[in-house]
CSV table of C-alpha atoms in Angstrom, one decimal:
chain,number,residue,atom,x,y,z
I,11,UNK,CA,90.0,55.9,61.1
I,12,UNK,CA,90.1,58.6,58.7
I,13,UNK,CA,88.4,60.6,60.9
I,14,UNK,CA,90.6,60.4,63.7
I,15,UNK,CA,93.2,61.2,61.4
I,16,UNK,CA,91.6,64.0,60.6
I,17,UNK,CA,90.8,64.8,63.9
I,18,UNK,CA,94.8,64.8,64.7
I,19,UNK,CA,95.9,66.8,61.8
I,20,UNK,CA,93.3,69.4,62.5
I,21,UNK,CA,94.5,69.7,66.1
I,22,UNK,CA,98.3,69.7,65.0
I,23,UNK,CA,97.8,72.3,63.0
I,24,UNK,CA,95.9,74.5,65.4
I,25,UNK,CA,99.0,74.0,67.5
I,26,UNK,CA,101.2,75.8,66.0
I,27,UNK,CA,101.5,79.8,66.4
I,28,UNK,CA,99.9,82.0,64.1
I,29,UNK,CA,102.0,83.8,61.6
I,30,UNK,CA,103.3,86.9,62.0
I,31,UNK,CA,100.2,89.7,60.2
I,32,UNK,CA,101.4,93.5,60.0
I,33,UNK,CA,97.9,95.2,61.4
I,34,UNK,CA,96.7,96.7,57.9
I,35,UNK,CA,97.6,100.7,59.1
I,36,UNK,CA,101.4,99.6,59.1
I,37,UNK,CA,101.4,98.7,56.0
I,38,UNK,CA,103.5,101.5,54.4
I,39,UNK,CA,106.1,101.3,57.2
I,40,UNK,CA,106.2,98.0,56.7
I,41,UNK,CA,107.2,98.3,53.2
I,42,UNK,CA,109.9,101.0,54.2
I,43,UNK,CA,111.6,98.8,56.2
I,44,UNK,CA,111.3,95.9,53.8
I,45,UNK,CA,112.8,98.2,51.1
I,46,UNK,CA,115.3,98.9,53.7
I,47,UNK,CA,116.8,95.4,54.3
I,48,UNK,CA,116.4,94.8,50.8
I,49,UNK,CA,119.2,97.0,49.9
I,50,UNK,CA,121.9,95.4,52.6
I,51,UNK,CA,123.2,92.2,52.7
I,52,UNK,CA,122.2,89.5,55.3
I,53,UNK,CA,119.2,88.4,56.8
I,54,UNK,CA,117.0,90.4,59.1
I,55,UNK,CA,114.2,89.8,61.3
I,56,UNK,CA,111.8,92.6,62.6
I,57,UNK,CA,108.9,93.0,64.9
I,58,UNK,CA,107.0,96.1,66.3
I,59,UNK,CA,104.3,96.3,68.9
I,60,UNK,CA,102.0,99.6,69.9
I,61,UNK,CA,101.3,98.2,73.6
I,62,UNK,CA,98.1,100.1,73.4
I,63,UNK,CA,96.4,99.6,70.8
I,64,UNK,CA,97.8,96.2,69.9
I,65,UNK,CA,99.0,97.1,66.0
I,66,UNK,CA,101.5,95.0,65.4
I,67,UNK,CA,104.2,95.5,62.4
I,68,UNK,CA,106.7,92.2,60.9
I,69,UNK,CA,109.5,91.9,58.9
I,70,UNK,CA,110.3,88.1,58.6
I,71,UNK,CA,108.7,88.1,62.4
I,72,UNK,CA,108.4,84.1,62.1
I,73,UNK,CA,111.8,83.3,61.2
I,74,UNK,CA,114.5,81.8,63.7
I,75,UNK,CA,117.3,83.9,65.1
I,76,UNK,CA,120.3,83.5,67.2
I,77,UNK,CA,119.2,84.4,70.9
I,78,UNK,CA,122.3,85.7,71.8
I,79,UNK,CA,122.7,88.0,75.1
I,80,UNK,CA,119.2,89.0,74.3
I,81,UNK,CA,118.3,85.9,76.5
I,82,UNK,CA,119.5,87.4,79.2
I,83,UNK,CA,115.7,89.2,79.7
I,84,UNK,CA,114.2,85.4,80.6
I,85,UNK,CA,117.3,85.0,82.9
I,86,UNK,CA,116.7,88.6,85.3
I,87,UNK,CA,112.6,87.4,84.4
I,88,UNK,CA,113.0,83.9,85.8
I,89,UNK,CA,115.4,85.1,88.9
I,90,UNK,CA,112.7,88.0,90.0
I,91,UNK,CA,109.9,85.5,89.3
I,92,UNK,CA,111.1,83.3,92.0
I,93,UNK,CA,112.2,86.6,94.4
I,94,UNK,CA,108.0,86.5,94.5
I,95,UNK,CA,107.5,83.4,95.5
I,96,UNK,CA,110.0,83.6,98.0
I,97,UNK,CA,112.1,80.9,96.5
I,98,UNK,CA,115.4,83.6,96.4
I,99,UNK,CA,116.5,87.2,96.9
I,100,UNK,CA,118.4,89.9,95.5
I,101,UNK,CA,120.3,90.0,98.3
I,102,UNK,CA,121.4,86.4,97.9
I,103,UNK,CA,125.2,85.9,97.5
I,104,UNK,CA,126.1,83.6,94.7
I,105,UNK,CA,129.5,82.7,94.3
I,106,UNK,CA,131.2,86.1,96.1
I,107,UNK,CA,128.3,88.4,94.9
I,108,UNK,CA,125.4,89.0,95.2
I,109,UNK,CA,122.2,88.3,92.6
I,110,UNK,CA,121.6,92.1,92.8
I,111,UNK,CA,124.6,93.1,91.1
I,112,UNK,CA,125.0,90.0,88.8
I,113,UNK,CA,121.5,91.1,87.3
I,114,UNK,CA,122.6,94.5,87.0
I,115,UNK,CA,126.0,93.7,85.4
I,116,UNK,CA,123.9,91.0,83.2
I,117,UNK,CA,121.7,93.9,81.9
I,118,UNK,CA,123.6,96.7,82.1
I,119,UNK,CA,126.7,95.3,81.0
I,120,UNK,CA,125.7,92.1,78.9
I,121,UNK,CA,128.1,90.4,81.5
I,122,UNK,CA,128.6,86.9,80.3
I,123,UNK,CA,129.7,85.3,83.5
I,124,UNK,CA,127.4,86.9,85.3
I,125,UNK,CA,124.5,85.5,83.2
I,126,UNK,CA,125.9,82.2,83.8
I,127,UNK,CA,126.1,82.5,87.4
I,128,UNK,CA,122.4,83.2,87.7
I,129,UNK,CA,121.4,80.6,85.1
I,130,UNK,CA,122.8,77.8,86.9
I,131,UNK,CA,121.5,78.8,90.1
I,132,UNK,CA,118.4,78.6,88.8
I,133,UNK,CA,118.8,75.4,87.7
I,134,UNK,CA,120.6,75.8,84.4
I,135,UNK,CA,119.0,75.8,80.6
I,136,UNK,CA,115.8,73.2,81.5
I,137,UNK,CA,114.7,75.3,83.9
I,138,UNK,CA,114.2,78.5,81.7
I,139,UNK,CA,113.1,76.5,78.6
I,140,UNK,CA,110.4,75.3,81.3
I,141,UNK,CA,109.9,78.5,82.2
I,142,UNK,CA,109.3,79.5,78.6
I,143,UNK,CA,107.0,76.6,77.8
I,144,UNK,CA,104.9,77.5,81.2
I,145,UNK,CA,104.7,80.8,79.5
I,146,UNK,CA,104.0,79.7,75.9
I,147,UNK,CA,106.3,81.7,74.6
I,148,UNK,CA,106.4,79.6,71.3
I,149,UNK,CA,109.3,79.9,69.2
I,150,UNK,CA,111.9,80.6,71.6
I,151,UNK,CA,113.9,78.4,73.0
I,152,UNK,CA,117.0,78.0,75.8
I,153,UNK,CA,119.4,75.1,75.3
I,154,UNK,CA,122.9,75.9,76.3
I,155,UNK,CA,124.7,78.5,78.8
I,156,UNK,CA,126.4,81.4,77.3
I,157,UNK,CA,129.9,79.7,78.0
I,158,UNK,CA,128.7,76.5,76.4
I,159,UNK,CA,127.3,78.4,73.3
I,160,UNK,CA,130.2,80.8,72.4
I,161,UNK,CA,132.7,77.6,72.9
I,162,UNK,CA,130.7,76.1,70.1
I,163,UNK,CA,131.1,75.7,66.3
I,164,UNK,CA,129.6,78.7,65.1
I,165,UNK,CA,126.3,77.9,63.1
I,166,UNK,CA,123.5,81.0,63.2
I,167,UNK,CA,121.1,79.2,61.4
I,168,UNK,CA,121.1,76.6,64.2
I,169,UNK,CA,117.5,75.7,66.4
I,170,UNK,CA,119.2,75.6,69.7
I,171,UNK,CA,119.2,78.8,71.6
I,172,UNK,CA,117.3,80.7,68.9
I,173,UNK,CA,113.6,83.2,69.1
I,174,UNK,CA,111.5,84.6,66.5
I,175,UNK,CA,111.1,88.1,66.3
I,176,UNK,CA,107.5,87.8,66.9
I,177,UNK,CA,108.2,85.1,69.9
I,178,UNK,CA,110.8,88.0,71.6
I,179,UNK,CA,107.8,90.4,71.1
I,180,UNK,CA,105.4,88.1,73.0
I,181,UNK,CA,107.7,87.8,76.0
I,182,UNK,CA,108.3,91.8,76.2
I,183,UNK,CA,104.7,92.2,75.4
I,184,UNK,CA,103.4,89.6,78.4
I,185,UNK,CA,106.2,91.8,80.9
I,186,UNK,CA,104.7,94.8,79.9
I,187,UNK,CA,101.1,93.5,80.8
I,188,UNK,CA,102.2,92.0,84.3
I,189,UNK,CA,101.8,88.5,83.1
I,190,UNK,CA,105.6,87.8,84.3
I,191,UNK,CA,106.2,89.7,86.8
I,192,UNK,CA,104.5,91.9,89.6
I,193,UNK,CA,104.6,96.0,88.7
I,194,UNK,CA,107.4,96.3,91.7
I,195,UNK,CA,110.0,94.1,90.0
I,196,UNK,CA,108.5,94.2,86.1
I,197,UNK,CA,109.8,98.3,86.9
I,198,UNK,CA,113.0,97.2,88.2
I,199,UNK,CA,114.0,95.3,85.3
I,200,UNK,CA,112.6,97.7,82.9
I,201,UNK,CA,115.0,100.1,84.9
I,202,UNK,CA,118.1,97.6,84.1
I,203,UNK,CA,117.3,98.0,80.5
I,204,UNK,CA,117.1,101.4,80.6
I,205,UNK,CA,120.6,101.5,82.2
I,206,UNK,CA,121.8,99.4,79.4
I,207,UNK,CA,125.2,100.7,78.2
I,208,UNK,CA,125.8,97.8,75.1
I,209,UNK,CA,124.6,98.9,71.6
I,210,UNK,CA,124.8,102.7,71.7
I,211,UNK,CA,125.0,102.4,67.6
I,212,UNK,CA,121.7,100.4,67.8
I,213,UNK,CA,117.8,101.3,68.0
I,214,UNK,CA,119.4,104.5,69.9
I,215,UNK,CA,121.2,105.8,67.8
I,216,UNK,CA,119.3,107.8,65.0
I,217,UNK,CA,116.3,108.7,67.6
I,218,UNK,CA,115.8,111.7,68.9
I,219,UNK,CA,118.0,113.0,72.0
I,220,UNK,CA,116.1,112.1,75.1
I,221,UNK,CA,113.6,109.1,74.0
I,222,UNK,CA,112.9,106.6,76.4
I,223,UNK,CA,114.4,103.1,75.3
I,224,UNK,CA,114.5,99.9,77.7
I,225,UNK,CA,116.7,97.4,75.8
I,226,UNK,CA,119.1,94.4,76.2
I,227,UNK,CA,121.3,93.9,72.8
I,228,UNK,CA,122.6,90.7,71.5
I,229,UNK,CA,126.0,90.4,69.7
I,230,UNK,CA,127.6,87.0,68.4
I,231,UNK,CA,130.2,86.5,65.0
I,232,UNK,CA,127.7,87.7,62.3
I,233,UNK,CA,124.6,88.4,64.4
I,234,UNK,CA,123.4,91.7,65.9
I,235,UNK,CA,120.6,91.9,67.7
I,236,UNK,CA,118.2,94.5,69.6
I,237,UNK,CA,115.0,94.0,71.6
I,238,UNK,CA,113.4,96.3,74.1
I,239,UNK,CA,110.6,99.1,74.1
I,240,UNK,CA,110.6,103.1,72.9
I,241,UNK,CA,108.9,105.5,74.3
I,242,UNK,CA,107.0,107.6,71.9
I,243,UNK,CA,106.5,111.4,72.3
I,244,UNK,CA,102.6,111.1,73.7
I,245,UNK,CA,103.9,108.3,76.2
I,246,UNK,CA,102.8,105.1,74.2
I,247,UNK,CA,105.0,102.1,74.2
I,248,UNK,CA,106.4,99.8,71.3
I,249,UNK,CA,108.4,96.8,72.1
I,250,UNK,CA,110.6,96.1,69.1
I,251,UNK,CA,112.4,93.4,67.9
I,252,UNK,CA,115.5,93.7,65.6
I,253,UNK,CA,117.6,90.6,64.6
I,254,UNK,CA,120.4,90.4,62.2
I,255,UNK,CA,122.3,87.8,60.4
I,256,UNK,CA,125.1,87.6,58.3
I,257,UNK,CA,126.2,90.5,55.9
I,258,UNK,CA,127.9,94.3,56.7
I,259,UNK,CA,127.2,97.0,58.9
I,260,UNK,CA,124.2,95.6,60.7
I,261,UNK,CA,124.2,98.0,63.5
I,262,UNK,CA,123.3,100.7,61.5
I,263,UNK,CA,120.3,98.8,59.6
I,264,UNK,CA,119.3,98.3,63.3
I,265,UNK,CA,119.5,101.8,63.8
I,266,UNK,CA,117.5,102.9,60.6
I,267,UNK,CA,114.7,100.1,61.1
I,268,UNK,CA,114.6,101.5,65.0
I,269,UNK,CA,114.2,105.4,63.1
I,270,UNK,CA,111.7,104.0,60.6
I,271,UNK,CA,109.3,102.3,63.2
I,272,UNK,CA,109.4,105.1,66.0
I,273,UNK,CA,108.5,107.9,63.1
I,274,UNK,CA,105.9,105.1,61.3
I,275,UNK,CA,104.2,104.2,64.4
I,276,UNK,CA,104.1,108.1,65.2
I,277,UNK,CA,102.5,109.1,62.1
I,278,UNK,CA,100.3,106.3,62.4
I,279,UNK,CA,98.8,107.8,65.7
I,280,UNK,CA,98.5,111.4,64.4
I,281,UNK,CA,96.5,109.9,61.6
I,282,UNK,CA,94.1,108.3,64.4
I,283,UNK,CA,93.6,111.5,65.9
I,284,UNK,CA,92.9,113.4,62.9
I,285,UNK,CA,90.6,110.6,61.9
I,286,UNK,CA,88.9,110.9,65.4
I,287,UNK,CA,88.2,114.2,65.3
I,288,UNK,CA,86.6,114.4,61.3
I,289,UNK,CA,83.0,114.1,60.5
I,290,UNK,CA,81.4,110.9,61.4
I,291,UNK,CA,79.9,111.0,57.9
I,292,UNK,CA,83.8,111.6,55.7
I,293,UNK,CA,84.6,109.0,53.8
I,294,UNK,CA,87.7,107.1,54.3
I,295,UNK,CA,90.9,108.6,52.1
I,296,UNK,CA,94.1,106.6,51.5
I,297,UNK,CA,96.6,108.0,53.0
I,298,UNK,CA,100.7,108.3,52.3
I,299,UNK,CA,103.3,109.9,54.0
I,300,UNK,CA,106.9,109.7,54.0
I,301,UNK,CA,109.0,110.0,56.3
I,302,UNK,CA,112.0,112.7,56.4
I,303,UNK,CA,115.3,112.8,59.0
């Protein structure tokens, strides 16, 4: 018997997600950013992906956050899903319009209604959270529509309609791999986000003029939220999570987290390239840097 129970604990515990690591090279940045939250009130969640070499960055990556409109991705993912099976089309007409511009004014817009419209086509809020589960996309989760969760008591440290940072970064990361969609409509959603007009004074703002960013924002009383990729300079990819709770002027933390991680995870891959290209017999330095606007 006390094997078996064992035997059960052992597997329960295997069950559950790993915790979020920073990949030891992120180290410093992650420290920056920690230093940077530390200073401003509230509670804030953060999570960075390199898509190609797989170093991964977290700030609190494991904690629980408010969804918000940040959802929304799951929603335009679930829809295009079943465009591929043939189950539904863009050019359907749902209540007066058509999917096509429902998703874009969903994305593009953060259109509430719109979201809604979609969502209950589908099937409602089971049918993503199976979705989800079929996706093991652990730590997220879909309980209400957006018209059922803003007329509710206002609680952001509630389960119900909440992600991890580091369960937002697993979704972006399977849509960037092809694991959600198929490149034709995995391109056209990622061309949504990058139309997206919510959340100028987010991850955009402090980066430089012209960087690529695909994002969908999140806003709810006393949460602001920001998930999406940035395009480096040499073409490589981070999918980012930001999530914040409670306090003052969270949009610009978001901004200066977004600032931190594009320059950290730059500097990070000029240090691979200068590594690359030393002696095989150099020994390994230490190495600091810090970054400047």
């Amino acid at each position: 018997m006390r094997f078996f129970a064992f035997l059960g604990l052992l597997l329960a515990v295997s069950a559950q997600p790993a915790l979020a690591v920073t990949s030891p090279a992120l180290k410093p940045v992650e420290q920056q950013l920690r230093d940077l939250v530390r200073a401003r009130s509230g509670d804030y969640g953060i999570a960075a992906l390199d898509l190609t070499t797989g170093e991964t960055l977290s700030v609190r990556g494991d904690e629980p956050f408010p969804m918000a409109s940040t959802m929304k991705i799951a929603v335009a993912a679930l829809y295009l899903s079943q465009v591929e099976h043939g189950r539904r089309s863009l050019d359907n007409i749902i209540q007066g319009q058509s999917a096509r511009s429902l998703m874009a004014s969903m994305i593009i817009k953060s259109n509430n209604a719109a979201t809604d419209i979609l969502l209950n086509d589908l099937g409602g809020p089971d049918t993503l959270q199976d979705w989800i589960e079929q996706h093991r996309l652990s730590g997220m989760r879909v309980d209400r529509t957006i018209a059922r969760l803003l007329a509710a008591k206002r609680d952001l440290y509630d389960l119900r309609d909440s992600s991890t940072p580091m369960a937002m970064l697993n979704m972006l990361s399977k849509l960037d791999k092809g694991e959600l969609l198929r490149p034709a409509n995995k391109q056209y959603l990622l061309g949504l986000m990058a139309k997206c007009t919510t959340g100028k004074n987010r991850m955009r703002a402090l980066l430089p003029a012209g960087t690529r960013v695909e994002h969908k924002t999140g806003t709810l009383n006393g949460l602001t939220a920001d998930v999406g990729f940035i395009t480096l300079p040499d073409g490589r990819r981070i999918a980012v999570a930001f999530f914040a709770r409670n306090g003052s002027d969270r949009p610009r933390t978001i901004a200066e987290a977004a600032w931190t991680v594009y320059y950290g995870f730059q500097a990070r891959n000029t240090f691979r390239l200068q590594a690359a290209s030393a002696p095989v017999t150099a020994k390994p330095a230490s190495v600091s840097y810090q970054l400047q606007r």
